[in-house]
C-alpha cells in the first residue's frame, strides 16, 4: 500500500542519475540506468546529469518537483553520508518535505569498486529499483531542535589544545581544558628551538600557557583525565577524574620552598620532563615554566607515604600556607559542555623496537626527544651537549625514519622528522662544532621556509648520506673505530656500503598514536584509522570534524603534524565549536523510534534493551513510551519488539522490506 | 561454464551459471563507512552484494534476513561494529544474539551456513570489505544458487502480505 499521507497523492517519483564527471559514468552506463528507471512503477521523470550536486543539478530537481508535481525523489550518486544533506536541502527548497528522498550510492559502492561495466550497471539498476520501491513509503518528518550548551571541553593541553582553548575562550565561551600531566605544554615544552625559524619554543609557548592559566573563561584541569562521556551534540555530560597532587592547588603559590626543604637534599628519581636524563625530588615542580605553578608529590618516592616517619620539613616550609595535604584523594566531578575538541597528541616511537640501532644498550645512542632536552637551555645540562659520561661528542650521526616509512614498524611518514633532524644538526654544529652526519631515505621538506632551511644546512657543512642505516654497533674492525659507535649504511648515491665512526647517535623517532588512543576513541564514540589516528569526517572537506556531531579533533592525534599545522587545525576546531555554540540550537536527525500504542501489548521487552533508558512503561495505559529526546535512533528496540509495535522513522519495517524486495526483484 | 540448473528470468543467458546474489545489511557507522572507504581507496571487489543501510546492526530484524532469502537472495551479509565499539553502546551484541538463533533456524530449514554471515568491520577497514565479500562470493559460487522452492517453502514462514503489516509471528 503506497502511503497517501503526503497530500493524499500516490507517489510521483523523480529519479536523478549523476555522472559525477567520469567517476560514475566511466563504469556505470548512466543513460541506460536513467532509461531503466523511467519504466519503474510510479516514476514520472528520470534524468541523468553531469554533476547532480552542483547548483544547476539541484535546480533540475527543483524544477521537476514544481513542474511535474513530484512528491518523492531518488538520487543515484555518491554516498548519502556525503550529499544527503545537499539533496534534502533541494527538496525543502522546492517545497516538499526533505525526508521524501532516498539516495542510491552508485559511486563508492559501485563505480569505484567494480570494473565490469555490465555488472556495475546491473548492480546500479538493482539499487535504484530498491530505492524507488522504498521511497514510496517515506513519510514527511521534522528534525528535532535542541538547545546547545555553549561550554566547550578540550582534551589535551599541548599546543593544539592550548591554542583552541584560547581561541574559544576569547570568544566569550567557557572552556574546560583537561590535561593528564601535572602541567600543560605538551611536547612543544620539551623543545629548545622550533624549525625553520629557530625561534625559541619556550618564548612562544610559555606566554600562551600563562594566558591559559589566568584566563577568566578557562577552567584548567591538570593532572586530570576524562572518566566518562554521556549525552549528545550540544549536551554532553562529562566526568573528570582529578588525580591527587597531595597539594591543595588553591593554596599553593608555587614558591617551591617545600622543594628546597625536602629531606632529600638531591634529586633521586628520574625526572619525567627530562626523560630521565636528570633527577628530581619526591616533591617537585615539573619544569620551571609549568602552568599551573603548583608543585606535586610523588607518593612512590615520598618517605611519608612509605613509612609515615618523615620529618615533614616540607610542611614546615609551607608554614601558614598549609598547602600540603598527604590525605588528598582522587575526586570525580561532572561538567556539562556542548562540544568537545580532542587534542590528545602523539607519542614518539619506542626506539628499542629497532634493536639493531642499539638504543637502550649502547649508552651514547639517544632519541631525538632526549637530544631536544640536551640542547635546551633549561634542560638537564643547561643546554650543553654532553653525553652520559660528560664528554662532548666530536662526531654525531643522526638516523632518520626510525619507526617511520618502515614496513616492519610503521609505514607512514611522520612528517616532522626531516625538519627536526635538520634543526638538531644545526644546533649541534653551532654549539659544539661537531661533524654531523644525516642518514636519510628522502629529504622531505615541503613547507614555508623549510627547503630554504635545508639549503642552509648544506652550506653549513653538515654531511648527508642517502641510505637507510643497517646497524649501529660498537664492534670496531679498524683501530680508528676503537671506542666509537659505528654506523653501517649503504650510501645509495655513492653506491657502496660505508662505516662511519661517531661518538653519539641520534635516532629521529617517528610519531605514533597515543598508547590509549583506542580507549579515548571509544569513550568519545569516534573512529580511528587502522594505525590508531583519530578519523576525520572527510579528509579534505571536514578535516577536524568526526562522525560524532559535536566532537572535533585537532593536532597530532589525527595524524603526524608539525606545530604550524597543529595550531591551524586547533583554530579550525575552535571555529567549529564556536559556530555550534553560536547557533544556539542544533537540529537532530529524526530517526527516533515511537510506540504504536494500539499494538503494544505492554510486555516490557524493549525497556531493558534500550541503552539510553529512553523507553518507559506507562502504568495507566500499560503501554511502553519512547522519550524522543533521549532516543538516539539505533532502532534496536524496533527489532526487539515481539509484536512489531515500535517504528523507527525512515527505517520502518515496511521501508526496509520494500528495499529488500526491490533489490531482489528481477528486472 | 556449462550449467544445467539455470534459473529462468534472472537476467543471465541460458547455460551461464547464475552469479550469487547477496543482500548486505550494513551499519551506517562502521561497515557502511568501510564500504565507502573501499570506494574512495578504489579497492576492487565482486559486484554481487546489494547493501541496505541501517543505523545500527541492532536494527536488523531476523525477518529482514528471512525476507531476503525468501525473495531470492543466495546469501545475506550483516556488517556491524566490532564488539565494544557500537555507536549505540550495545546494538551489535543484540544483533549477534539474534544472529545466533537465526543461524540455527536457517540450518533447520536446510540452508548452508555459508549463506548467512555476520562480520564486524570498522570504518577504517576498507580492505576487509573486499576480503569478506570476495570470500563470501567465492563460497556461494561453489554452493550454487539457493533453490528454496525445492527444499522448504520459506515463503510460508514469511508471508509477504502480512509481513508489511507486522502482524505475523
JSON list of C-alpha atoms in Angstrom, two decimals, chain B:
[
{"chain": "B", "resi": 1, "resn": "UNK", "atom": "CA", "xyz": [30.85, -22.55, -17.93]},
{"chain": "B", "resi": 2, "resn": "UNK", "atom": "CA", "xyz": [28.39, -25.36, -18.55]},
{"chain": "B", "resi": 3, "resn": "UNK", "atom": "CA", "xyz": [25.31, -25.24, -16.41]},
{"chain": "B", "resi": 4, "resn": "UNK", "atom": "CA", "xyz": [22.26, -27.38, -16.15]},
{"chain": "B", "resi": 5, "resn": "UNK", "atom": "CA", "xyz": [20.30, -25.71, -13.40]},
{"chain": "B", "resi": 6, "resn": "UNK", "atom": "CA", "xyz": [19.86, -22.19, -14.72]},
{"chain": "B", "resi": 7, "resn": "UNK", "atom": "CA", "xyz": [17.07, -20.30, -13.02]},
{"chain": "B", "resi": 8, "resn": "UNK", "atom": "CA", "xyz": [14.88, -18.61, -15.59]},
{"chain": "B", "resi": 9, "resn": "UNK", "atom": "CA", "xyz": [14.40, -14.89, -15.56]},
{"chain": "B", "resi": 10, "resn": "UNK", "atom": "CA", "xyz": [17.45, -13.90, -13.56]},
{"chain": "B", "resi": 11, "resn": "UNK", "atom": "CA", "xyz": [18.95, -11.78, -16.29]},
{"chain": "B", "resi": 12, "resn": "UNK", "atom": "CA", "xyz": [21.53, -14.36, -17.29]},
{"chain": "B", "resi": 13, "resn": "UNK", "atom": "CA", "xyz": [21.64, -16.14, -20.58]},
{"chain": "B", "resi": 14, "resn": "UNK", "atom": "CA", "xyz": [20.78, -19.81, -20.51]},
{"chain": "B", "resi": 15, "resn": "UNK", "atom": "CA", "xyz": [23.79, -22.01, -19.99]},
{"chain": "B", "resi": 16, "resn": "UNK", "atom": "CA", "xyz": [25.51, -19.47, -17.77]},
{"chain": "B", "resi": 17, "resn": "UNK", "atom": "CA", "xyz": [25.73, -20.28, -14.08]},
{"chain": "B", "resi": 18, "resn": "UNK", "atom": "CA", "xyz": [23.84, -17.53, -12.26]},
{"chain": "B", "resi": 19, "resn": "UNK", "atom": "CA", "xyz": [26.02, -15.36, -10.09]},
{"chain": "B", "resi": 20, "resn": "UNK", "atom": "CA", "xyz": [25.21, -15.45, -6.37]},
{"chain": "B", "resi": 21, "resn": "UNK", "atom": "CA", "xyz": [23.15, -12.51, -5.21]},
{"chain": "B", "resi": 22, "resn": "UNK", "atom": "CA", "xyz": [23.88, -11.27, -1.72]},
{"chain": "B", "resi": 23, "resn": "UNK", "atom": "CA", "xyz": [21.99, -8.74, 0.35]},
{"chain": "B", "resi": 24, "resn": "UNK", "atom": "CA", "xyz": [24.13, -6.81, 2.82]},
{"chain": "B", "resi": 25, "resn": "UNK", "atom": "CA", "xyz": [22.74, -5.09, 5.89]},
{"chain": "B", "resi": 26, "resn": "UNK", "atom": "CA", "xyz": [25.42, -2.60, 6.91]},
{"chain": "B", "resi": 27, "resn": "UNK", "atom": "CA", "xyz": [25.60, -0.42, 9.99]},
{"chain": "B", "resi": 28, "resn": "UNK", "atom": "CA", "xyz": [25.97, 3.20, 8.90]},
{"chain": "B", "resi": 29, "resn": "UNK", "atom": "CA", "xyz": [28.76, 3.94, 11.44]},
{"chain": "B", "resi": 30, "resn": "UNK", "atom": "CA", "xyz": [31.19, 1.19, 10.58]},
{"chain": "B", "resi": 31, "resn": "UNK", "atom": "CA", "xyz": [30.70, -1.27, 7.73]},
{"chain": "B", "resi": 32, "resn": "UNK", "atom": "CA", "xyz": [28.84, 1.18, 5.52]},
{"chain": "B", "resi": 33, "resn": "UNK", "atom": "CA", "xyz": [31.66, 3.67, 6.06]},
{"chain": "B", "resi": 34, "resn": "UNK", "atom": "CA", "xyz": [34.22, 0.94, 5.44]},
{"chain": "B", "resi": 35, "resn": "UNK", "atom": "CA", "xyz": [32.50, 0.22, 2.11]},
{"chain": "B", "resi": 36, "resn": "UNK", "atom": "CA", "xyz": [32.65, 3.95, 1.37]},
{"chain": "B", "resi": 37, "resn": "UNK", "atom": "CA", "xyz": [36.34, 3.89, 2.25]},
{"chain": "B", "resi": 38, "resn": "UNK", "atom": "CA", "xyz": [36.86, 0.92, -0.06]},
{"chain": "B", "resi": 39, "resn": "UNK", "atom": "CA", "xyz": [35.31, 3.14, -2.73]},
{"chain": "B", "resi": 40, "resn": "UNK", "atom": "CA", "xyz": [37.48, 6.17, -2.08]},
{"chain": "B", "resi": 41, "resn": "UNK", "atom": "CA", "xyz": [40.51, 3.84, -1.96]},
{"chain": "B", "resi": 42, "resn": "UNK", "atom": "CA", "xyz": [39.39, 2.30, -5.30]},
{"chain": "B", "resi": 43, "resn": "UNK", "atom": "CA", "xyz": [39.60, -1.22, -3.85]},
{"chain": "B", "resi": 44, "resn": "UNK", "atom": "CA", "xyz": [38.02, -3.64, -6.32]},
{"chain": "B", "resi": 45, "resn": "UNK", "atom": "CA", "xyz": [35.72, -6.45, -5.23]},
{"chain": "B", "resi": 46, "resn": "UNK", "atom": "CA", "xyz": [32.98, -8.71, -6.58]},
{"chain": "B", "resi": 47, "resn": "UNK", "atom": "CA", "xyz": [29.78, -6.86, -7.63]},
{"chain": "B", "resi": 48, "resn": "UNK", "atom": "CA", "xyz": [27.40, -9.35, -6.03]},
{"chain": "B", "resi": 49, "resn": "UNK", "atom": "CA", "xyz": [26.41, -7.54, -2.84]},
{"chain": "B", "resi": 50, "resn": "UNK", "atom": "CA", "xyz": [23.49, -5.09, -2.65]},
{"chain": "B", "resi": 51, "resn": "UNK", "atom": "CA", "xyz": [23.67, -3.04, 0.51]},
{"chain": "B", "resi": 52, "resn": "UNK", "atom": "CA", "xyz": [20.80, -1.91, 2.73]},
{"chain": "B", "resi": 53, "resn": "UNK", "atom": "CA", "xyz": [21.92, 0.81, 5.15]},
{"chain": "B", "resi": 54, "resn": "UNK", "atom": "CA", "xyz": [20.68, 0.69, 8.74]},
{"chain": "B", "resi": 55, "resn": "UNK", "atom": "CA", "xyz": [21.58, 2.94, 11.65]},
{"chain": "B", "resi": 56, "resn": "UNK", "atom": "CA", "xyz": [22.81, 0.03, 13.77]},
{"chain": "B", "resi": 57, "resn": "UNK", "atom": "CA", "xyz": [23.23, -3.71, 13.32]},
{"chain": "B", "resi": 58, "resn": "UNK", "atom": "CA", "xyz": [20.86, -3.93, 16.30]},
{"chain": "B", "resi": 59, "resn": "UNK", "atom": "CA", "xyz": [18.10, -2.69, 14.00]},
{"chain": "B", "resi": 60, "resn": "UNK", "atom": "CA", "xyz": [18.37, -5.76, 11.80]},
{"chain": "B", "resi": 61, "resn": "UNK", "atom": "CA", "xyz": [15.26, -7.79, 12.39]},
{"chain": "B", "resi": 62, "resn": "UNK", "atom": "CA", "xyz": [15.73, -11.50, 11.62]},
{"chain": "B", "resi": 63, "resn": "UNK", "atom": "CA", "xyz": [12.70, -11.05, 9.38]},
{"chain": "B", "resi": 64, "resn": "UNK", "atom": "CA", "xyz": [14.80, -8.87, 7.07]},
{"chain": "B", "resi": 65, "resn": "UNK", "atom": "CA", "xyz": [17.20, -11.76, 6.58]},
{"chain": "B", "resi": 66, "resn": "UNK", "atom": "CA", "xyz": [14.39, -14.23, 6.01]},
{"chain": "B", "resi": 67, "resn": "UNK", "atom": "CA", "xyz": [12.72, -11.83, 3.60]},
{"chain": "B", "resi": 68, "resn": "UNK", "atom": "CA", "xyz": [15.96, -11.56, 1.63]},
{"chain": "B", "resi": 69, "resn": "UNK", "atom": "CA", "xyz": [16.22, -15.34, 1.33]},
{"chain": "B", "resi": 70, "resn": "UNK", "atom": "CA", "xyz": [12.53, -15.66, 0.53]},
{"chain": "B", "resi": 71, "resn": "UNK", "atom": "CA", "xyz": [12.89, -13.15, -2.27]},
{"chain": "B", "resi": 72, "resn": "UNK", "atom": "CA", "xyz": [15.75, -14.94, -3.92]},
{"chain": "B", "resi": 73, "resn": "UNK", "atom": "CA", "xyz": [18.98, -13.89, -2.22]},
{"chain": "B", "resi": 74, "resn": "UNK", "atom": "CA", "xyz": [21.67, -16.56, -2.26]},
{"chain": "B", "resi": 75, "resn": "UNK", "atom": "CA", "xyz": [23.34, -15.09, 0.79]},
{"chain": "B", "resi": 76, "resn": "UNK", "atom": "CA", "xyz": [22.94, -12.43, 3.45]},
{"chain": "B", "resi": 77, "resn": "UNK", "atom": "CA", "xyz": [25.82, -10.48, 4.97]},
{"chain": "B", "resi": 78, "resn": "UNK", "atom": "CA", "xyz": [25.44, -8.42, 8.12]},
{"chain": "B", "resi": 79, "resn": "UNK", "atom": "CA", "xyz": [28.15, -5.86, 8.84]},
{"chain": "B", "resi": 80, "resn": "UNK", "atom": "CA", "xyz": [28.38, -4.26, 12.26]},
{"chain": "B", "resi": 81, "resn": "UNK", "atom": "CA", "xyz": [30.83, -2.59, 14.61]},
{"chain": "B", "resi": 82, "resn": "UNK", "atom": "CA", "xyz": [33.45, -4.61, 16.47]},
{"chain": "B", "resi": 83, "resn": "UNK", "atom": "CA", "xyz": [32.34, -5.82, 19.92]},
{"chain": "B", "resi": 84, "resn": "UNK", "atom": "CA", "xyz": [32.70, -2.92, 22.33]},
{"chain": "B", "resi": 85, "resn": "UNK", "atom": "CA", "xyz": [32.69, -0.37, 19.52]},
{"chain": "B", "resi": 86, "resn": "UNK", "atom": "CA", "xyz": [28.96, 0.01, 18.89]},
{"chain": "B", "resi": 87, "resn": "UNK", "atom": "CA", "xyz": [27.98, 3.61, 18.24]},
{"chain": "B", "resi": 88, "resn": "UNK", "atom": "CA", "xyz": [24.92, 2.91, 20.37]},
{"chain": "B", "resi": 89, "resn": "UNK", "atom": "CA", "xyz": [26.84, 1.04, 23.06]},
{"chain": "B", "resi": 90, "resn": "UNK", "atom": "CA", "xyz": [25.48, -2.49, 22.60]},
{"chain": "B", "resi": 91, "resn": "UNK", "atom": "CA", "xyz": [23.32, -2.83, 19.49]},
{"chain": "B", "resi": 92, "resn": "UNK", "atom": "CA", "xyz": [25.85, -5.17, 17.88]},
{"chain": "B", "resi": 93, "resn": "UNK", "atom": "CA", "xyz": [25.55, -7.58, 20.82]},
{"chain": "B", "resi": 94, "resn": "UNK", "atom": "CA", "xyz": [21.80, -7.70, 20.31]},
{"chain": "B", "resi": 95, "resn": "UNK", "atom": "CA", "xyz": [22.45, -8.33, 16.63]},
{"chain": "B", "resi": 96, "resn": "UNK", "atom": "CA", "xyz": [24.81, -11.16, 17.48]},
{"chain": "B", "resi": 97, "resn": "UNK", "atom": "CA", "xyz": [22.30, -12.84, 19.82]},
{"chain": "B", "resi": 98, "resn": "UNK", "atom": "CA", "xyz": [19.61, -12.73, 17.17]},
{"chain": "B", "resi": 99, "resn": "UNK", "atom": "CA", "xyz": [22.01, -13.92, 14.51]},
{"chain": "B", "resi": 100, "resn": "UNK", "atom": "CA", "xyz": [22.98, -16.96, 16.59]},
{"chain": "B", "resi": 101, "resn": "UNK", "atom": "CA", "xyz": [19.35, -18.02, 16.91]},
{"chain": "B", "resi": 102, "resn": "UNK", "atom": "CA", "xyz": [18.71, -17.25, 13.29]},
{"chain": "B", "resi": 103, "resn": "UNK", "atom": "CA", "xyz": [21.64, -19.39, 12.22]},
{"chain": "B", "resi": 104, "resn": "UNK", "atom": "CA", "xyz": [20.09, -22.39, 13.93]},
{"chain": "B", "resi": 105, "resn": "UNK", "atom": "CA", "xyz": [16.75, -21.70, 12.34]},
{"chain": "B", "resi": 106, "resn": "UNK", "atom": "CA", "xyz": [18.33, -21.39, 8.91]},
{"chain": "B", "resi": 107, "resn": "UNK", "atom": "CA", "xyz": [20.21, -24.63, 9.43]},
{"chain": "B", "resi": 108, "resn": "UNK", "atom": "CA", "xyz": [16.94, -26.37, 10.27]},
{"chain": "B", "resi": 109, "resn": "UNK", "atom": "CA", "xyz": [15.49, -25.01, 7.06]},
{"chain": "B", "resi": 110, "resn": "UNK", "atom": "CA", "xyz": [18.36, -26.63, 5.21]},
{"chain": "B", "resi": 111, "resn": "UNK", "atom": "CA", "xyz": [20.38, -23.55, 4.36]},
{"chain": "B", "resi": 112, "resn": "UNK", "atom": "CA", "xyz": [24.13, -23.98, 4.26]},
{"chain": "B", "resi": 113, "resn": "UNK", "atom": "CA", "xyz": [25.78, -21.93, 6.98]},
{"chain": "B", "resi": 114, "resn": "UNK", "atom": "CA", "xyz": [27.96, -20.05, 4.47]},
{"chain": "B", "resi": 115, "resn": "UNK", "atom": "CA", "xyz": [24.84, -18.31, 3.20]},
{"chain": "B", "resi": 116, "resn": "UNK", "atom": "CA", "xyz": [24.41, -16.19, 6.31]},
{"chain": "B", "resi": 117, "resn": "UNK", "atom": "CA", "xyz": [27.35, -14.30, 7.68]},
{"chain": "B", "resi": 118, "resn": "UNK", "atom": "CA", "xyz": [27.88, -11.67, 10.39]},
{"chain": "B", "resi": 119, "resn": "UNK", "atom": "CA", "xyz": [31.10, -9.67, 10.19]},
{"chain": "B", "resi": 120, "resn": "UNK", "atom": "CA", "xyz": [32.50, -6.90, 12.36]},
{"chain": "B", "resi": 121, "resn": "UNK", "atom": "CA", "xyz": [34.12, -4.34, 10.07]},
{"chain": "B", "resi": 122, "resn": "UNK", "atom": "CA", "xyz": [35.20, -0.97, 11.44]},
{"chain": "B", "resi": 123, "resn": "UNK", "atom": "CA", "xyz": [35.10, 2.28, 9.48]},
{"chain": "B", "resi": 124, "resn": "UNK", "atom": "CA", "xyz": [38.84, 2.01, 8.89]},
{"chain": "B", "resi": 125, "resn": "UNK", "atom": "CA", "xyz": [38.79, -1.46, 7.40]},
{"chain": "B", "resi": 126, "resn": "UNK", "atom": "CA", "xyz": [38.07, -0.79, 3.74]},
{"chain": "B", "resi": 127, "resn": "UNK", "atom": "CA", "xyz": [40.15, -3.71, 2.59]},
{"chain": "B", "resi": 128, "resn": "UNK", "atom": "CA", "xyz": [38.30, -6.04, 4.91]},
{"chain": "B", "resi": 129, "resn": "UNK", "atom": "CA", "xyz": [35.10, -5.28, 2.97]},
{"chain": "B", "resi": 130, "resn": "UNK", "atom": "CA", "xyz": [36.83, -6.65, -0.10]},
{"chain": "B", "resi": 131, "resn": "UNK", "atom": "CA", "xyz": [38.15, -9.72, 1.70]},
{"chain": "B", "resi": 132, "resn": "UNK", "atom": "CA", "xyz": [34.79, -10.60, 3.22]},
{"chain": "B", "resi": 133, "resn": "UNK", "atom": "CA", "xyz": [32.75, -10.02, 0.08]},
{"chain": "B", "resi": 134, "resn": "UNK", "atom": "CA", "xyz": [35.16, -11.79, -2.25]},
{"chain": "B", "resi": 135, "resn": "UNK", "atom": "CA", "xyz": [35.41, -14.71, 0.14]},
{"chain": "B", "resi": 136, "resn": "UNK", "atom": "CA", "xyz": [31.65, -14.98, 0.54]},
{"chain": "B", "resi": 137, "resn": "UNK", "atom": "CA", "xyz": [31.02, -14.75, -3.20]},
{"chain": "B", "resi": 138, "resn": "UNK", "atom": "CA", "xyz": [33.57, -17.47, -3.84]},
{"chain": "B", "resi": 139, "resn": "UNK", "atom": "CA", "xyz": [31.95, -19.78, -1.30]},
{"chain": "B", "resi": 140, "resn": "UNK", "atom": "CA", "xyz": [28.45, -19.12, -2.63]},
{"chain": "B", "resi": 141, "resn": "UNK", "atom": "CA", "xyz": [29.60, -19.74, -6.18]},
{"chain": "B", "resi": 142, "resn": "UNK", "atom": "CA", "xyz": [30.78, -23.14, -5.05]},
{"chain": "B", "resi": 143, "resn": "UNK", "atom": "CA", "xyz": [27.43, -23.81, -3.37]},
{"chain": "B", "resi": 144, "resn": "UNK", "atom": "CA", "xyz": [25.40, -22.72, -6.37]},
{"chain": "B", "resi": 145, "resn": "UNK", "atom": "CA", "xyz": [22.10, -20.87, -6.26]},
{"chain": "B", "resi": 146, "resn": "UNK", "atom": "CA", "xyz": [19.74, -21.19, -3.35]},
{"chain": "B", "resi": 147, "resn": "UNK", "atom": "CA", "xyz": [16.69, -23.01, -4.57]},
{"chain": "B", "resi": 148, "resn": "UNK", "atom": "CA", "xyz": [14.32, -22.78, -1.66]},
{"chain": "B", "resi": 149, "resn": "UNK", "atom": "CA", "xyz": [11.30, -23.95, -3.58]},
{"chain": "B", "resi": 150, "resn": "UNK", "atom": "CA", "xyz": [12.76, -27.43, -3.86]},
{"chain": "B", "resi": 151, "resn": "UNK", "atom": "CA", "xyz": [13.70, -27.59, -0.20]},
{"chain": "B", "resi": 152, "resn": "UNK", "atom": "CA", "xyz": [11.43, -25.75, 2.20]},
{"chain": "B", "resi": 153, "resn": "UNK", "atom": "CA", "xyz": [8.66, -23.33, 1.41]},
{"chain": "B", "resi": 154, "resn": "UNK", "atom": "CA", "xyz": [10.26, -20.39, 3.29]},
{"chain": "B", "resi": 155, "resn": "UNK", "atom": "CA", "xyz": [7.69, -18.14, 1.69]},
{"chain": "B", "resi": 156, "resn": "UNK", "atom": "CA", "xyz": [5.16, -19.71, 4.01]},
{"chain": "B", "resi": 157, "resn": "UNK", "atom": "CA", "xyz": [7.22, -18.75, 7.01]},
{"chain": "B", "resi": 158, "resn": "UNK", "atom": "CA", "xyz": [7.39, -15.14, 5.87]},
{"chain": "B", "resi": 159, "resn": "UNK", "atom": "CA", "xyz": [4.06, -14.46, 4.26]},
{"chain": "B", "resi": 160, "resn": "UNK", "atom": "CA", "xyz": [4.70, -11.25, 2.39]},
{"chain": "B", "resi": 161, "resn": "UNK", "atom": "CA", "xyz": [1.17, -9.93, 2.54]},
{"chain": "B", "resi": 162, "resn": "UNK", "atom": "CA", "xyz": [1.36, -9.99, 6.34]},
{"chain": "B", "resi": 163, "resn": "UNK", "atom": "CA", "xyz": [4.98, -9.04, 6.73]},
{"chain": "B", "resi": 164, "resn": "UNK", "atom": "CA", "xyz": [4.23, -5.48, 5.76]},
{"chain": "B", "resi": 165, "resn": "UNK", "atom": "CA", "xyz": [1.61, -5.15, 8.42]},
{"chain": "B", "resi": 166, "resn": "UNK", "atom": "CA", "xyz": [3.79, -6.61, 11.15]},
{"chain": "B", "resi": 167, "resn": "UNK", "atom": "CA", "xyz": [1.14, -8.96, 12.49]},
{"chain": "B", "resi": 168, "resn": "UNK", "atom": "CA", "xyz": [2.78, -12.32, 11.94]},
{"chain": "B", "resi": 169, "resn": "UNK", "atom": "CA", "xyz": [4.81, -14.45, 14.37]}
]
